Structure formats: C-alpha cells, structure tokens
C-alpha positions as CSV (number, residue, x, y, z in Angstrom):
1,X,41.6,1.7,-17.9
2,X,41.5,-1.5,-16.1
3,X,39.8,-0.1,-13.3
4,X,36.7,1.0,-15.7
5,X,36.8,-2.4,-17.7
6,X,36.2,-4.1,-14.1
7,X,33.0,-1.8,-13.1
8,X,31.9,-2.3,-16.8
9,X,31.8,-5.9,-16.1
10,X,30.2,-5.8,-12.5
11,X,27.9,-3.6,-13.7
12,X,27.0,-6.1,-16.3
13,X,27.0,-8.6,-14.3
14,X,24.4,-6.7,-12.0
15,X,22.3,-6.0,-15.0
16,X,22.3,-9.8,-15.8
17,X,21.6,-11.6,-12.7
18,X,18.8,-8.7,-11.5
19,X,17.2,-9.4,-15.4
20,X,17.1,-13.7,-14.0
21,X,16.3,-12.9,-10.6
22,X,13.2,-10.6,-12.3
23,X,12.4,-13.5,-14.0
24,X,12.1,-15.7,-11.6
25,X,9.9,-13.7,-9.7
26,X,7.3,-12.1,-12.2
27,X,5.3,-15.5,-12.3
28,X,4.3,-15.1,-8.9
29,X,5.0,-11.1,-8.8
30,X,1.2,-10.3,-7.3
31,X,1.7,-12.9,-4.4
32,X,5.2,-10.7,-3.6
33,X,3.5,-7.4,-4.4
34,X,0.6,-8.7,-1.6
35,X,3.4,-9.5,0.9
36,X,5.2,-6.8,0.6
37,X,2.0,-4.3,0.6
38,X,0.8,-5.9,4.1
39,X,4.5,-6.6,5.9
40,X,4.5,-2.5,5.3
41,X,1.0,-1.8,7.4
42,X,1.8,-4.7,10.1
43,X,5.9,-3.4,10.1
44,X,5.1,-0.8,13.1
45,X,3.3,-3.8,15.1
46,X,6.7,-5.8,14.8
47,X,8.7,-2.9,16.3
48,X,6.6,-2.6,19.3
49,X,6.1,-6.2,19.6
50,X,10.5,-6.6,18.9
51,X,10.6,-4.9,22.6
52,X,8.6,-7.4,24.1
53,X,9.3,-11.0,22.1
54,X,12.5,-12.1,20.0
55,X,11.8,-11.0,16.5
56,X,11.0,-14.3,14.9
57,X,8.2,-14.9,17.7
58,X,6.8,-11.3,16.7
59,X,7.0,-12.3,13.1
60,X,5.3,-15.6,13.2
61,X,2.5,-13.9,15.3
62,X,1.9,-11.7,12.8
63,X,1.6,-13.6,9.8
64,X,-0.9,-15.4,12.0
65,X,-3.2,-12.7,12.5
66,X,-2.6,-11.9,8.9
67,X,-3.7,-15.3,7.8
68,X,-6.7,-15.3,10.2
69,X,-7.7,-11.8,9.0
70,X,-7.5,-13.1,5.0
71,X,-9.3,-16.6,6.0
72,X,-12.1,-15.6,8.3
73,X,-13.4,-13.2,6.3
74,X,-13.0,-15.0,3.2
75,X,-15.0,-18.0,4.7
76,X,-17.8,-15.8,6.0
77,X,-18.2,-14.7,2.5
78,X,-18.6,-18.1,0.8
79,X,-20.7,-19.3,3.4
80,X,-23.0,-16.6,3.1
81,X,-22.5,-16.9,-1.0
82,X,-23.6,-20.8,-0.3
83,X,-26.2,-20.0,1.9
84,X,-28.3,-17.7,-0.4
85,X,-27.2,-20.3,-3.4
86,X,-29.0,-22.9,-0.9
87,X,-32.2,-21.0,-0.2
88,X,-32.5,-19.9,-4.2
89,X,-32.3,-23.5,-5.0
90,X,-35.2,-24.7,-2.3
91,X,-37.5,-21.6,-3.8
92,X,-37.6,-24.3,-6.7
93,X,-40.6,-26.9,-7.2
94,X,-38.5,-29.7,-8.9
95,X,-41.8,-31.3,-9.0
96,X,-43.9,-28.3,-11.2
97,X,-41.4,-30.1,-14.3
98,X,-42.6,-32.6,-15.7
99,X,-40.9,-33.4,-18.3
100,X,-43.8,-36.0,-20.2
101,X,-46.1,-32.6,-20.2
102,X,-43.3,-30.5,-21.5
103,X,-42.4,-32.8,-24.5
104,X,-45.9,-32.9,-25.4
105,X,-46.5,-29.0,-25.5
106,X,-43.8,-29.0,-27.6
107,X,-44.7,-31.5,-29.6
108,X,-48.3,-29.6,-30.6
109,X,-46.5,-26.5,-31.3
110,X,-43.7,-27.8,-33.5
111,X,-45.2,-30.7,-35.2
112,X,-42.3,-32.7,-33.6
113,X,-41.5,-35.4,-31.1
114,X,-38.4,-34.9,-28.2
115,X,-37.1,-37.1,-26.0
116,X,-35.8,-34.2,-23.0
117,X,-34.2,-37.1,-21.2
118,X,-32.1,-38.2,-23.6
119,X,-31.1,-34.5,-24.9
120,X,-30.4,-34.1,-21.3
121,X,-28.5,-36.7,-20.6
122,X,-26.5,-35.4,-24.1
123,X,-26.1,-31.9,-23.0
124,X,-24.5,-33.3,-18.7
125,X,-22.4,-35.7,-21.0
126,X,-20.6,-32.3,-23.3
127,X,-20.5,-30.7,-20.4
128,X,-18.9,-33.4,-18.9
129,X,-16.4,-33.7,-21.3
130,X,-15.8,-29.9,-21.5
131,X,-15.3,-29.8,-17.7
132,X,-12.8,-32.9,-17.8
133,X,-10.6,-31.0,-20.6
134,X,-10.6,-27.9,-18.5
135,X,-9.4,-29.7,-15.4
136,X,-5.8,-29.7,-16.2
137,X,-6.1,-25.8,-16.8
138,X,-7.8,-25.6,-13.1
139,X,-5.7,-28.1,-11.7
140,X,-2.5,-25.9,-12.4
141,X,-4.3,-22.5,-11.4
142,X,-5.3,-23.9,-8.5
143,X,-1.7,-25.3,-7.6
144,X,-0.1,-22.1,-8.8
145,X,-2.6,-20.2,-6.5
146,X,-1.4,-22.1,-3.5
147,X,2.1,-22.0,-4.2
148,X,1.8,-18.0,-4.9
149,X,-0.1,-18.3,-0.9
150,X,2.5,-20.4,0.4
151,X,5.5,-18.0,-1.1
152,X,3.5,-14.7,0.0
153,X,3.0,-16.1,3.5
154,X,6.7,-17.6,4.1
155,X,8.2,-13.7,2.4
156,X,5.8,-11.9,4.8
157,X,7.5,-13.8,7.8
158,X,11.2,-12.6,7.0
159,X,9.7,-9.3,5.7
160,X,8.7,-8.8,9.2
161,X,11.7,-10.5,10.8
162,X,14.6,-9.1,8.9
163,X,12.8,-5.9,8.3
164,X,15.6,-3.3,9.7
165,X,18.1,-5.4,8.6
166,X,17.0,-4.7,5.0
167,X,15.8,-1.1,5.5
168,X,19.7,-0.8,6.5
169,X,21.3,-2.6,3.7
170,X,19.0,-0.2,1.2
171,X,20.3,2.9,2.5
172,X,23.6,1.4,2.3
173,X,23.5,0.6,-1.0
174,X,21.9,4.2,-2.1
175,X,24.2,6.5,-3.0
176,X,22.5,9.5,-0.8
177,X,23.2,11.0,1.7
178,X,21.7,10.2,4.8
179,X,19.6,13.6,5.6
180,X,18.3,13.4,1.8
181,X,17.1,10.1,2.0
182,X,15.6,10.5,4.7
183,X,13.4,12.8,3.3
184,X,12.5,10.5,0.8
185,X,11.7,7.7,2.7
186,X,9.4,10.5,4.5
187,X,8.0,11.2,2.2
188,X,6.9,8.1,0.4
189,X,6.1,6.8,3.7
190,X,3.5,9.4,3.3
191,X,2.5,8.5,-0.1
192,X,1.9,5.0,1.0
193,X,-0.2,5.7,3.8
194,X,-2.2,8.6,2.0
195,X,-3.3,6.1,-0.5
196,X,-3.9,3.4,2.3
197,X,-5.9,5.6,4.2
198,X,-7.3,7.8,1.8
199,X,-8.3,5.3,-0.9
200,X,-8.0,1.7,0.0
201,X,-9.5,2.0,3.9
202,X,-12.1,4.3,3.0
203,X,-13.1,2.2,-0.4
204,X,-13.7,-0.5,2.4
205,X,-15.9,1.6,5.1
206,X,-17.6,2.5,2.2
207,X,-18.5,-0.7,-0.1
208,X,-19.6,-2.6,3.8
209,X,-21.4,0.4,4.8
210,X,-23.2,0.0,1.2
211,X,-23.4,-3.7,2.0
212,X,-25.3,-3.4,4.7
213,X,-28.0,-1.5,2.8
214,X,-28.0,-4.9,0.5
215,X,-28.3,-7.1,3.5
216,X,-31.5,-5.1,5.1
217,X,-33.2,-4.6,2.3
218,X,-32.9,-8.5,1.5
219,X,-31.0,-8.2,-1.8
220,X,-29.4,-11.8,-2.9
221,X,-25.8,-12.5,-2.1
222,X,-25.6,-9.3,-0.2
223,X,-22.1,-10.8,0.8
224,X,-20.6,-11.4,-2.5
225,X,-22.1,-7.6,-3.9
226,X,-20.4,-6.2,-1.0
227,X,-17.2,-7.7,-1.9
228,X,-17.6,-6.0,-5.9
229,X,-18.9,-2.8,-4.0
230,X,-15.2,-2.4,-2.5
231,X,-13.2,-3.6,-5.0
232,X,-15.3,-0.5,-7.2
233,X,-14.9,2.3,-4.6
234,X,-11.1,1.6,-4.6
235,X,-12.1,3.4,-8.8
236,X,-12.9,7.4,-8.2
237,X,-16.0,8.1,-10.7
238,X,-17.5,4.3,-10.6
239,X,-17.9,3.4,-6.7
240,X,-20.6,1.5,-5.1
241,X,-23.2,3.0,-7.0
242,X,-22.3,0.0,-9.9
243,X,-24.0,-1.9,-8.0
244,X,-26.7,-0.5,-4.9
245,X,-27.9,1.3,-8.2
246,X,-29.2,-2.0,-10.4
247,X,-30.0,-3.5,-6.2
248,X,-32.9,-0.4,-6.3
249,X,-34.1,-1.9,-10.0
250,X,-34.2,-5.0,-9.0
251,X,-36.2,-4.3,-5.7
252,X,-38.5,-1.9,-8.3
253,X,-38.5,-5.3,-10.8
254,X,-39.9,-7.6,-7.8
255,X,-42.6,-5.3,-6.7
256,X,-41.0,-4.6,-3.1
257,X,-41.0,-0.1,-3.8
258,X,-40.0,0.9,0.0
259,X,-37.2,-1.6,-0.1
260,X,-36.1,0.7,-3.3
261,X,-37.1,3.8,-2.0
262,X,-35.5,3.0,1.6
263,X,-32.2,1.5,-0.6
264,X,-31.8,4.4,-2.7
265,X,-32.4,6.5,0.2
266,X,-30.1,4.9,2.6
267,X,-26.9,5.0,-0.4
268,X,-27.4,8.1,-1.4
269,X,-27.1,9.7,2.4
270,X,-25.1,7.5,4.8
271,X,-23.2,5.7,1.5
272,X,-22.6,9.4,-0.4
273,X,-21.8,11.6,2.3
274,X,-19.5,8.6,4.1
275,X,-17.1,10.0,1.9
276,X,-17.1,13.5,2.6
277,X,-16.5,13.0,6.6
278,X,-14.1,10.2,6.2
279,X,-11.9,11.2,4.1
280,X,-10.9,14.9,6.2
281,X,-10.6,12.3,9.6
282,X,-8.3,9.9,7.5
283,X,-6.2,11.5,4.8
284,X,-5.2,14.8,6.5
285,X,-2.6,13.1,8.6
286,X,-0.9,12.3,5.3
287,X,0.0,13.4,1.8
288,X,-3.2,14.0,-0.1
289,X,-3.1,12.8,-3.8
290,X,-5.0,14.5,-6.5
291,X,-7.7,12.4,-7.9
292,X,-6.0,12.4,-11.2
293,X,-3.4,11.0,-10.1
294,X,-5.6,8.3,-7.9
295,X,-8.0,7.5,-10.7
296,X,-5.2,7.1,-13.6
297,X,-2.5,5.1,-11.2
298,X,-5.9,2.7,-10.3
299,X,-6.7,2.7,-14.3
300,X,-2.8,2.2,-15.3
301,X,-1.8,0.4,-12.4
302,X,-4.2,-3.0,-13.2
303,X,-3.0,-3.0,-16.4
304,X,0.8,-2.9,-15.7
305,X,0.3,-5.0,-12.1
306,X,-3.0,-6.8,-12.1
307,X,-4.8,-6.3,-9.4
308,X,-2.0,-5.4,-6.5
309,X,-2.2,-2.0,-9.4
310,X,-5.3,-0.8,-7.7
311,X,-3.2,-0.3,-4.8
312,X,0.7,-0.1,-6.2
313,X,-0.3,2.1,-9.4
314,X,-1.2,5.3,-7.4
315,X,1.3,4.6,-4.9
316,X,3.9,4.6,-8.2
317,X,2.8,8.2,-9.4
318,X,3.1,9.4,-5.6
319,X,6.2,8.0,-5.4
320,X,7.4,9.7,-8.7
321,X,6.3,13.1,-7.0
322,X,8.3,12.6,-3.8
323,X,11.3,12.1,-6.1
324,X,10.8,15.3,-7.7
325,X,10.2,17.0,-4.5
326,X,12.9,15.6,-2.8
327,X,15.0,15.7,-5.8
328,X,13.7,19.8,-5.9
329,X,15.3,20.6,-2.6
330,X,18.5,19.3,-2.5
331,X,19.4,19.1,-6.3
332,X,21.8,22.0,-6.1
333,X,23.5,20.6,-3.0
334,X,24.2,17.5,-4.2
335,X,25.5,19.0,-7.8
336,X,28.1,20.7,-5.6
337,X,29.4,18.2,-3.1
338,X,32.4,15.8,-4.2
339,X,31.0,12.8,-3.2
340,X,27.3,11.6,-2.3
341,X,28.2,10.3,1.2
C-alpha cells in the first residue's frame, strides 16, 4: 500500500513539474521546435566531426555554419527586396506633382478650395501618432524575436554537444526493449528524413527554380516572390503556381507578351516536371508519405505549431504510423514477456 501511495505521488509530481516546465517553454516553443528540427539534419556532421575535434569545438562550428546559412541568405534577400524598392521609387517624377495644379483641378471639379499641404501634413502627423502607439507592440516583438534567436542558437549548441548523451538517457527512460526501440527510432528516423527530403528540400529546389523564372523575366522583387514560392510548395495542391501564375498576368498587364509566354512556358516545363524527377532521386531512400497525410499534417500542423507545423505536422502523423507499425510487430511479444527490459 505504501509502495503505491509513493509512485502515486512521484507520478504526480512528474505530471506537475512537466505541466511548469511546458509552460515555460511554449512562449518560445517555435524557436525550440527550429533548433531541434536543424540539430537533427546537422547531428551526423557532429559525429564525423566528434572523431576529429572535442565535441564542444564540433558543436560551436556548427552552429556557425548554421547561423551563416540563416544570415547570408536572409541578407541577400532584403538587399535585393531594397534594391528593387530603390529602383521603383527612382521610376517616380517627384517633380510631375505639383501640388498648386492639383488643388486647383480639384477645386473646378468640386466647387471647393484644399489646402494638400496642410491635409498632408495632418494625415504624416496620425500616422505619426499611430506608429508611436504601435512602438511598444514592435518593441517587445522585436525583443522577444531576438531572445527566441538567442535561446534557439545557445539549445542548438548542447543539442549538438550533448546529443548521445541524451539519445542514451531516452532509451533509458523508455520502457522498451532495446531491439523494439530500435525499430522505432528506425523508423521515425525515416519519417523525418522522407518529409525533409521529400517535401521540405524539394519545396525549396522548386520555389528557386521558379524564382529564377521571376528573375529573367524581370518580375519585381523576384527575391521576395521566391521566398512565398517555397514557403507554398512545402502545401501539395497550391505550390508555386500562387504566384509565377499572377507573374504571367502581370507581364500580359504591362504589354511585355514573350516575357508571359516564355514565363508560363518555362513553369510549366522545368518548374512542373522538377517535381516528377526529383522526388524518385530523393524520397526513395526513405519512407514515402501519402499525400494525404502530407497535405493534412502541413494544413493541421500550422494550426497546432505555427509555422515549425509545415514541417513538424506531417512529421507527427508519420510518426503516429511508425508507432502502429512498430507497435504491429512486436505487440504480441511484449504482451507475453514479464518485464519490458
């Protein structure tokens, strides 16, 4: 009797403190979801580089490269979304305004006299005030959002380090034994590359590759389009076409037709049949994944995780089949042994 009071209580205990700890890390759970997704794909570099380098030195190298391959790209993006921002704004005769001719036009066709400068000078100061009583709002999403960077940066570093070490204590603590899970982990190793590979790498082959159609055919902030284009090919049934589709209207719209024709061309070929060869050279080295199951852990997953759910929500569903499967195999075995280890 006593001995089940006492497990009651731990087990209470464990319930408690894992509710707090959840708590505590659910305000900055997509900065520990992005951590945890790239200390998994740079995890095989830190054993080979572990025979080489202590651990720590490993570590710290790769969060460098992780950082550099976040930043650079990142900045070459905003540049180019500041450059094309620039060379829109010098398109612009400031001086075809004149704002004496425009207050008289409107003047003979309303009956009424303006002063623009002064409803100008009304309009920057609202917007002036709005903008100042928004600034605490940005101030604290900006500081969360570097805090969330810092925190994702210093748990990819001892993700990396103490990798094995927690890979160890988990099997320890599951109450399997060791043959079945390592099936599982087999298995949702798989699951987690098969979406990598098979949804998240090819999504970004295929919105650049689209991109580049942007680019040459001279489509504004061909940088920042690209960008949407493979956030939008991570959906099955949406993809690129979202956007290289309005790109051909808008060449159309501005009189340029073999732009459009070449654009519309070039995405439907190279863009639509990227997918068909890419995705045999990819994904058959892993699990494939229905497309159900893609398309409604993508939809479900960004509502329950935010954005890491384009990756984590398919990855979930996968995961929930390994169980089964693994659960399918050795079910009867484990029913019939004594003890689980």
């Amino acid at each position: 009797m006593g001995v089940n009071i006492s497990k009651g209580f731990l087990l209470v205990l464990v319930g408690l403190f894992a509710y707090l700890s959840l708590l505590l890390v659910l305000p900055f759970s997509q900065y520990v979801l992005g951590a945890i997704l790239i200390a998994y794909v740079l995890y095989p570099l830190q054993q080979r580089l572990e025979e080489r380098v202590a651990p720590p030195i490993a570590a710290f190298a790769l969060v460098g490269l992780a950082v550099a391959g976040f930043v650079v790209p990142l900045v070459v993006i905003v540049a180019a979304i500041a450059s094309d921002a620039r060379r829109l704004l010098e398109q612009v005769n400031t001086d075809s305004i004149q704002l004496g001719e425009l207050e008289r036009a409107i003047e003979e066709q309303t009956g009424q006299s303006v002063d623009l400068p002064s409803a100008l000078a009304d309009a920057a100061q609202n917007v002036g005030t709005m903008v100042l009583e928004s600034s605490t709002e940005w101030f604290s999403a900006i500081t969360h959002t570097l805090i969330g960077l810092g925190l994702a940066i210093f748990l990819l570093y001892y993700l990396l380090k103490d990798g094995s070490d927690l890979l160890r204590w988990m099997r320890e603590l599951t109450p399997l034994p060791d043959d079945v899970q390592d099936d599982f982990y087999q298995e949702l190793d798989e699951v987690m590359w098969a979406v990598l590979a098979g949804h998240v790498m090819i999504a970004i082959i295929q919105g650049t590759i689209a991109g580049l159609g942007l680019l040459a055919t001279g489509v504004p902030n061909a940088a920042f389009w690209t960008a949407i284009m493979i956030v939008l090919s991570l959906i099955p049934l949406i993809g690129s076409f979202m956007v290289w589709g309005p790109a051909v209207i808008y060449l159309f719209l501005i009189e340029e037709p073999l732009l459009a024709v070449a654009l519309f061309v070039y995405s439907m070929i190279v863009v639509g049949l990227s997918d068909d060869y890419l995705r045999p050279i990819l994904v058959d080295r892993y699990a494939e994944l229905n497309p159900a199951v893609i398309i409604l852990g993508v939809l479900g997953g960004v509502y329950a995780f935010g954005v890491m759910g384009l990756f984590y929500g398919p990855v979930v569903l996968g995961a929930l089949i390994a169980v089964l499967d693994v659960m399918n195999d050795h079910y009867d075995r484990l029913e019939d042994e004594p003890g689980m280890r």
